[in-house]
Coordinates of C-alpha atoms and ligand atoms in Angstrom, one line a residue:
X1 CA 86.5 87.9 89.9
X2 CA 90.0 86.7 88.8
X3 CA 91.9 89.7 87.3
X4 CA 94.3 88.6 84.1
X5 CA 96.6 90.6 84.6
X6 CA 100.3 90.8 86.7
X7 CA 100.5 92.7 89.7
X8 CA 102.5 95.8 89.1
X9 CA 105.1 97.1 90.8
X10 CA 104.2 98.5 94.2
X11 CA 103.2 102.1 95.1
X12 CA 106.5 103.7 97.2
X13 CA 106.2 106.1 99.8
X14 CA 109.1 107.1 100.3
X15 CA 111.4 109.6 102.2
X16 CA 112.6 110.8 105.9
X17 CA 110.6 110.3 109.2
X18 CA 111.2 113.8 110.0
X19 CA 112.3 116.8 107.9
X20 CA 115.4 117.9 109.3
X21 CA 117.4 120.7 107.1
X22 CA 116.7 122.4 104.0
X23 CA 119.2 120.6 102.1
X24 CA 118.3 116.9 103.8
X25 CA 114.8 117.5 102.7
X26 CA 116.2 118.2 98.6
X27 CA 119.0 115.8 98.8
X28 CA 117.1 113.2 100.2
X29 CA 114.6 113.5 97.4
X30 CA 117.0 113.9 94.5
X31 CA 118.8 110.9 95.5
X32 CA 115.1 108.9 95.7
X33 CA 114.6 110.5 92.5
X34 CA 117.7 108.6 90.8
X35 CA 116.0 104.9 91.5
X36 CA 113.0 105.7 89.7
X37 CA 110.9 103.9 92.2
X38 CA 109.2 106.2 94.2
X39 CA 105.8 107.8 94.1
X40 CA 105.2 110.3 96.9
X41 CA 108.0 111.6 98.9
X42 CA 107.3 111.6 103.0
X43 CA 108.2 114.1 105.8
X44 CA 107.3 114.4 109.1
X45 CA 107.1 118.0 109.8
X46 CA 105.1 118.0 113.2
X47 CA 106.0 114.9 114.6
X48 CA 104.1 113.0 117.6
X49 CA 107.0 111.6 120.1
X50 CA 105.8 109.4 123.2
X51 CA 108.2 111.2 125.2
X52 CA 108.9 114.8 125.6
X53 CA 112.2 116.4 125.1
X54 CA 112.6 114.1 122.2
X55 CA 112.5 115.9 118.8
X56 CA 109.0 117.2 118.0
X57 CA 110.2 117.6 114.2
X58 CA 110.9 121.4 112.7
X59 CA 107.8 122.5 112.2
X60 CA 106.0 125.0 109.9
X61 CA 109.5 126.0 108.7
X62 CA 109.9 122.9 106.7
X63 CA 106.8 122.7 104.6
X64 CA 108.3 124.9 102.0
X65 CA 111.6 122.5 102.4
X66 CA 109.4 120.0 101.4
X67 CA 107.5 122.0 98.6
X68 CA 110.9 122.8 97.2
X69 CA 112.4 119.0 97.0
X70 CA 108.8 118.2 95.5
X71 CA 108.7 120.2 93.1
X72 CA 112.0 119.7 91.8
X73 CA 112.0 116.2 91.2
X74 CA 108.7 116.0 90.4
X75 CA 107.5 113.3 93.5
X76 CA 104.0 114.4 95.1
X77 CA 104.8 115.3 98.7
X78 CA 102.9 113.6 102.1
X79 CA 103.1 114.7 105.5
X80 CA 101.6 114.1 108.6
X81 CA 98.7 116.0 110.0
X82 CA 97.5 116.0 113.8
X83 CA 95.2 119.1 113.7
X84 CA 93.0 121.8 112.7
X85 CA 96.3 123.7 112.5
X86 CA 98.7 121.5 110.9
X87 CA 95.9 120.5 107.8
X88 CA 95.5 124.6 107.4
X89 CA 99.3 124.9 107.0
X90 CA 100.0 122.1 104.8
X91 CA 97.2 123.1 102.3
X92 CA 98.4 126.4 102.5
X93 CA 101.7 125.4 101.5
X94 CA 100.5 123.1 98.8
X95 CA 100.0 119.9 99.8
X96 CA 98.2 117.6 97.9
X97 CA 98.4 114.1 100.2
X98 CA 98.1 114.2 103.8
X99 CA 98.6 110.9 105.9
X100 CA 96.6 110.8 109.6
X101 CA 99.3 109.0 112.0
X102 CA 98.6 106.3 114.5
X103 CA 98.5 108.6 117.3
X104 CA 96.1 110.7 116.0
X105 CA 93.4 108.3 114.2
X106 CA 93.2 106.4 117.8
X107 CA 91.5 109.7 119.1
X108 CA 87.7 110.2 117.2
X109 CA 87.7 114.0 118.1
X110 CA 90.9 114.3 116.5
X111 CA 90.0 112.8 113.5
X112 CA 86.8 114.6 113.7
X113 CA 88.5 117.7 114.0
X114 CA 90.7 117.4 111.0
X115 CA 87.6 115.7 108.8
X116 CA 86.3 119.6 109.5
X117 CA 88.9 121.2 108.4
X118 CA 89.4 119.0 105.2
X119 CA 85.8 119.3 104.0
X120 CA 85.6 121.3 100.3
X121 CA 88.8 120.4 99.5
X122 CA 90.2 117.3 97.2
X123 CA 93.1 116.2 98.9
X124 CA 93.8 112.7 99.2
X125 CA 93.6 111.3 102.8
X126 CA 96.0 108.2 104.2
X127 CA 94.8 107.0 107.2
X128 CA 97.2 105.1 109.4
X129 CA 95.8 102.7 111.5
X130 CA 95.6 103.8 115.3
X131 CA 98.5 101.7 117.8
X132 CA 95.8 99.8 119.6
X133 CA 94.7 96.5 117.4
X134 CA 91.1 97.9 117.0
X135 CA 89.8 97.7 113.4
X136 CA 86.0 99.4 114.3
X137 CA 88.6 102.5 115.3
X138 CA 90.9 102.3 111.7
X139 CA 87.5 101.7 109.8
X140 CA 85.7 104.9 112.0
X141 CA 88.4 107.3 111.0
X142 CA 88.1 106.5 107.6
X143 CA 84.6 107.1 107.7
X144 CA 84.9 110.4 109.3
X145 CA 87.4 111.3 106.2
X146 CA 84.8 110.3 104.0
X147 CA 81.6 111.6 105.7
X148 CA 83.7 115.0 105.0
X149 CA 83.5 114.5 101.2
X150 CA 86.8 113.5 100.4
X151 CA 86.8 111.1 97.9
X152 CA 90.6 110.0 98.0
X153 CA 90.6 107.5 101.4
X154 CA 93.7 105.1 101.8
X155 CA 95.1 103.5 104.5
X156 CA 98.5 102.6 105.8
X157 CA 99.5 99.5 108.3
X158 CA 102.1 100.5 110.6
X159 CA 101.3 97.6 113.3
X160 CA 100.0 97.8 116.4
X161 CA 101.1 98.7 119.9
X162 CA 101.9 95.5 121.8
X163 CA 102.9 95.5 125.7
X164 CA 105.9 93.1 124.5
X165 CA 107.0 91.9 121.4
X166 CA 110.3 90.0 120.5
X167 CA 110.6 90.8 116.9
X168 CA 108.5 93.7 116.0
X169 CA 108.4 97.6 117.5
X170 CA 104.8 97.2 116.7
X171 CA 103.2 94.2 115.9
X172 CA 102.1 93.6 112.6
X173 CA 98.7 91.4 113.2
X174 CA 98.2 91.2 109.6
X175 CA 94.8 89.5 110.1
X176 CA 93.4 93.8 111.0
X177 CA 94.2 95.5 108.0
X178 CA 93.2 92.1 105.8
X179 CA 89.9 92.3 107.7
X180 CA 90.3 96.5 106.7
X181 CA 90.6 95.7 103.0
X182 CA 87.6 93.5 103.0
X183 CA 85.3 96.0 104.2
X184 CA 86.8 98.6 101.6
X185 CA 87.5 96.4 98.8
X186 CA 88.5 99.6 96.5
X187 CA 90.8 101.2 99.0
X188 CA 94.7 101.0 98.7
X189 CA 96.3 99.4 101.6
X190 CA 99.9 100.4 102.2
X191 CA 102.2 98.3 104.6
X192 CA 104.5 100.6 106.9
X193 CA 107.5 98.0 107.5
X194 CA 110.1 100.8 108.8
X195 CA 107.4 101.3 112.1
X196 CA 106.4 97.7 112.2
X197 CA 109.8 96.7 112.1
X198 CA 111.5 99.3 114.2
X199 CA 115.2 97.7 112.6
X200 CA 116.3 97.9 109.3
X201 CA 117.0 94.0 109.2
X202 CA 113.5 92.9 109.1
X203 CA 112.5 96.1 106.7
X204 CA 112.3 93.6 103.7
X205 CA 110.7 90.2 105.0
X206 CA 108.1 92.6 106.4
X207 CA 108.0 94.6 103.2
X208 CA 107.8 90.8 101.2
X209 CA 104.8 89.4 103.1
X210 CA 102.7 92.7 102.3
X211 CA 103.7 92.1 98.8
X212 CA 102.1 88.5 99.0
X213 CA 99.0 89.6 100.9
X214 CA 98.2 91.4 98.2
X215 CA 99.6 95.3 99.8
X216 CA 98.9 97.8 97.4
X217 CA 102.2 99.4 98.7
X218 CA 104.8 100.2 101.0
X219 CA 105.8 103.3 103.0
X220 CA 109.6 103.1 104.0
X221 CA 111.9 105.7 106.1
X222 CA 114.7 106.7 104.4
X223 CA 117.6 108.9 105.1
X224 CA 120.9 109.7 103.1
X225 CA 123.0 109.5 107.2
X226 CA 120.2 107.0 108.9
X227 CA 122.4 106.6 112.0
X228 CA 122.3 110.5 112.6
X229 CA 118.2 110.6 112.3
X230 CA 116.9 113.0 114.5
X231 CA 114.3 110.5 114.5
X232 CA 113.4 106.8 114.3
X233 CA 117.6 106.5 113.6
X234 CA 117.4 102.3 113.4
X235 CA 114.9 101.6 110.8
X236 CA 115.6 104.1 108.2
X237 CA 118.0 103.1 105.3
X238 CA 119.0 105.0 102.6
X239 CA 118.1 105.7 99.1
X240 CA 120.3 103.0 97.7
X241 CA 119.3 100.3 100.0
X242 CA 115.6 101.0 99.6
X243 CA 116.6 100.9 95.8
X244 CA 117.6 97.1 96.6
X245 CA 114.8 96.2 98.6
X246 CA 112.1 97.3 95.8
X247 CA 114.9 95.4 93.3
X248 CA 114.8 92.1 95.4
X249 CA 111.0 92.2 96.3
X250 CA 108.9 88.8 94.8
X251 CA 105.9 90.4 92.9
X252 CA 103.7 87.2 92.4
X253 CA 100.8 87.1 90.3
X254 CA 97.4 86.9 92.0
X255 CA 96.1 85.8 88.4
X256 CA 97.1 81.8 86.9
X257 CA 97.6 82.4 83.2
X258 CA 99.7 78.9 83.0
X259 CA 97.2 76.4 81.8
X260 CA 99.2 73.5 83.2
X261 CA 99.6 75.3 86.7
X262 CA 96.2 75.9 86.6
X263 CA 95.2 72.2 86.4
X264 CA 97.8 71.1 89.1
X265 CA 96.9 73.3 91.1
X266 CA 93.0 72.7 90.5
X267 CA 93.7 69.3 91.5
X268 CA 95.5 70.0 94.8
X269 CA 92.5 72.2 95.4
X270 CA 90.3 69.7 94.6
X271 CA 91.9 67.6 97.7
X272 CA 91.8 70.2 100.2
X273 CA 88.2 70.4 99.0
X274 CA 88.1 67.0 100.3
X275 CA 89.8 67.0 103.4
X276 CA 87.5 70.1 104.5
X277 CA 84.3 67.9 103.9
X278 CA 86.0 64.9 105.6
X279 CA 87.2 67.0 108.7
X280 CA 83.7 68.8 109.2
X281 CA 82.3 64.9 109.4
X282 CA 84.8 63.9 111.5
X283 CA 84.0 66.5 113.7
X284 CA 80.3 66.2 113.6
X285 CA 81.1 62.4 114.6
X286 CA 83.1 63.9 117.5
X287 CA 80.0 66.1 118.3
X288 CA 77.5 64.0 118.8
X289 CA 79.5 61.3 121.0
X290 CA 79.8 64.2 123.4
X291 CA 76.1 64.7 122.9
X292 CA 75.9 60.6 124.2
X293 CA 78.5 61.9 126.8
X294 CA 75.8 64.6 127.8
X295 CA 73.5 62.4 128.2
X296 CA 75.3 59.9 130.2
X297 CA 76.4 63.2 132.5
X298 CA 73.3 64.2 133.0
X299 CA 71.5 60.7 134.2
X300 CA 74.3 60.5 136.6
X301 CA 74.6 63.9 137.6
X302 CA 77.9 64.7 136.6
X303 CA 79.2 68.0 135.6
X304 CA 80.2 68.8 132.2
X305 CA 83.1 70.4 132.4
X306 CA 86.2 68.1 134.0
X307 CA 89.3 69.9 133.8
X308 CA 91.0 67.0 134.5
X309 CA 89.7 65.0 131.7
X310 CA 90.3 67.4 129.4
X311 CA 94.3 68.7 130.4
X312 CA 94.2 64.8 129.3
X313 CA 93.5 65.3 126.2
X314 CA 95.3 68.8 125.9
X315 CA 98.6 67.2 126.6
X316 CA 98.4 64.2 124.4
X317 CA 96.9 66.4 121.6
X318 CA 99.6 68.9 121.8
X319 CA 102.2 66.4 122.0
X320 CA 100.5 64.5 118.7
X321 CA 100.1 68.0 116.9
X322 CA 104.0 69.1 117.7
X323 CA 105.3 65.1 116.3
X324 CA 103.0 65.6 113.2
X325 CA 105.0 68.9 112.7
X326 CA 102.2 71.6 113.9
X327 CA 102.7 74.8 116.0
X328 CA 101.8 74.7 119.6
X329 CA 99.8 77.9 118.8
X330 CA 97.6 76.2 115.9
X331 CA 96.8 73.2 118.4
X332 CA 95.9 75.1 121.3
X333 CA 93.5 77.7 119.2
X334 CA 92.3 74.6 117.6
X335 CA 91.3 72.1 120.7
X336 CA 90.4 75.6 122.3
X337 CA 87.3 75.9 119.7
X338 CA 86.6 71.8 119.5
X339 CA 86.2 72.0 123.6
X340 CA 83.9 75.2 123.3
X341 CA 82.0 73.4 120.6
X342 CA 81.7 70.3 122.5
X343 CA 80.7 71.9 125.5
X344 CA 78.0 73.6 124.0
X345 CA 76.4 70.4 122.5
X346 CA 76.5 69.2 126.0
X347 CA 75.1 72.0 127.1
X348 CA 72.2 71.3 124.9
X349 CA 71.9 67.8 126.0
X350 CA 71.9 68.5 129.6
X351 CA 68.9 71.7 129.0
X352 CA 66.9 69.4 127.5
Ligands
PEP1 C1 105.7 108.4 110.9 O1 105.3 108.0 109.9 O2 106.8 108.9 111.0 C2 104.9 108.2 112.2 C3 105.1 109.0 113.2 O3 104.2 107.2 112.1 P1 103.1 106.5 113.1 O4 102.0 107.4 113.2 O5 102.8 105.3 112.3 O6 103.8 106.2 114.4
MN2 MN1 109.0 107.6 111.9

């Protein structure tokens, strides 16, 4: 159903990746407080480090900090919970929104164990997806939050654990949480560019593709000092800069009011519309000449699969696809799936 209406501006999340002092945690969310932007204000008050002796965030200590800059400006606080432990604290202390981080919601007796300790209460539950790219694991946490009655279930994207990646600390792999959002149509998906990223200078593409994927928000690291983090120093930014991301971020509608953009764009659909049906014939043609391949293969006793034959075609293909402007990638998934296909009308040929 086509919603008439503009997308609004995007739910923030904002504040340090770890509490740090007293008077970081209040100056930090006075100074978010000035750009009038932000909806929950973020600590890390246990925090889950891949290597000991780093930081392991201030602990107990600094849920009050975090009560105290809450309260005063008036931003609902989040934090991080791992445990049985940590959820007790936190309601103790107040807290309303609790996120589940990545290391934890990889771990079903983790989550389990923290679905226990939530049950009765009306919290509201932000589940991060777990570092390895496995939505069955995002989407079973979620359910194990649910199954314990809590009604207030989001999740957050913070990318995935990859053995190398160029750009990203984790890679995004937007294709998980879209699959995510499909499955739980209602449920607000948040984009986590400062983890994806893992450097401030990608912070706002990142932050500008969730926006056109439809992201229902975006949780960002910031810090007033961001080079003198205790943790995750490179991608946070400060108050002012995340002030100029929001500012420069491209809202665009999901929604066509214009009536003449509507009908050019009705007709460019109307092409692709076409050029579906015409490729789907072409490559039922291609189909069944393999099938008269098949055939021919199997009265002379040939095999079906020549790897010689086909590097053939890879190589010409690839080289055609990359002249007519496509990516390497695209052609290779592409032939990939025509060559299964093909092989499996063969197949069929050849069993008969
Ligand atoms: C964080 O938000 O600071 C954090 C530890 O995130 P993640 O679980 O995504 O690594
Ligand atoms: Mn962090």
């Amino acid at each position: 159903m086509a919603e008439n209406h503009n997308k609004q501006k995007p739910l923030i999340i904002a504040g340090p990746c770890s509490a740090e002092t007293e008077e970081q945690m209040m100056n930090t969310a006075l100074a978010l407080k000035k750009t009038e932007k932000v909806d929950f204000l973020r600590a890390g008050i246990w925090k889950p480090r891949t290597r000991p002796n780093s930081f392991e965030g201030v602990g107990e200590i600094g849920l009050p900090w975090l009560m105290a800059a809450s309260k005063t400006t008036g931003i609902p606080a989040i934090t991080e919970v791992a445990n049985r432990k940590h959820v007790e604290a936190a309601l103790k202390a107040g807290l309303k929104h609790l996120w589940i981080g990545a290391r934890t919601s990889v771990n079903p007796f983790a989550v389990q164990e923290i679905a226990d300790a939530l049950e009765g209460t009306s919290v509201a539950v932000w589940v991060k997806n777990p570092i390895n790219p496995d939505l069955n694991l995002w989407i079973g946490a979620i359910e194990r939050i649910k199954n314990a009655g809590i009604q207030k279930v989001n999740a957050i994207h913070r990318g995935f654990s990859a053995a190398k990646s160029q750009t990203y600390r984790n890679e995004p792999m937007w294709e998980i949480p879209l699959a995510l959002k499909n499955e739980f149509p209602h449920l607000k998906l948040i984009c986590d560019p400062s983890h994806i990223g893992g450097r401030r200078d990608i912070l706002s593409s990142i932050a500008q593709k969730a926006m056109d994927l439809i992201y229902d928000g975006l949780m960002i690291e910031t810090h007033l000092s961001p080079d003198d983090a205790w943790s995750d120093a490179q991608q946070q930014i400060t108050p002012n800069t995340l002030n100029e991301l929001i500012d420069n971020l491209i809202i665009r509608s999901e929604s066509i009011l214009d009536a003449g953009v509507k009908k050019s764009l009705n007709e460019l659909r109307t092409m692709i519309d076409e050029i579906d049906f015409e490729l789907l014939s072409l490559i039922q043609k291609r189909m069944s000449i393999a099938e008269e391949i098949g055939a021919y293969k199997k009265e002379h006793h040939i095999t079906i699969l020549q790897p010689k034959r086909w590097e053939e075609i890879r190589q010409l293909q690839l080289k055609a696809g990359q002249d007519k402007g496509l990516t390497t990638k695209f052609i290779e998934r592409y032939l990939e799936a025509i060559h299964q296909e093909s092989i499996r009308h063969q197949t069929s040929v050849m069993n008969k």
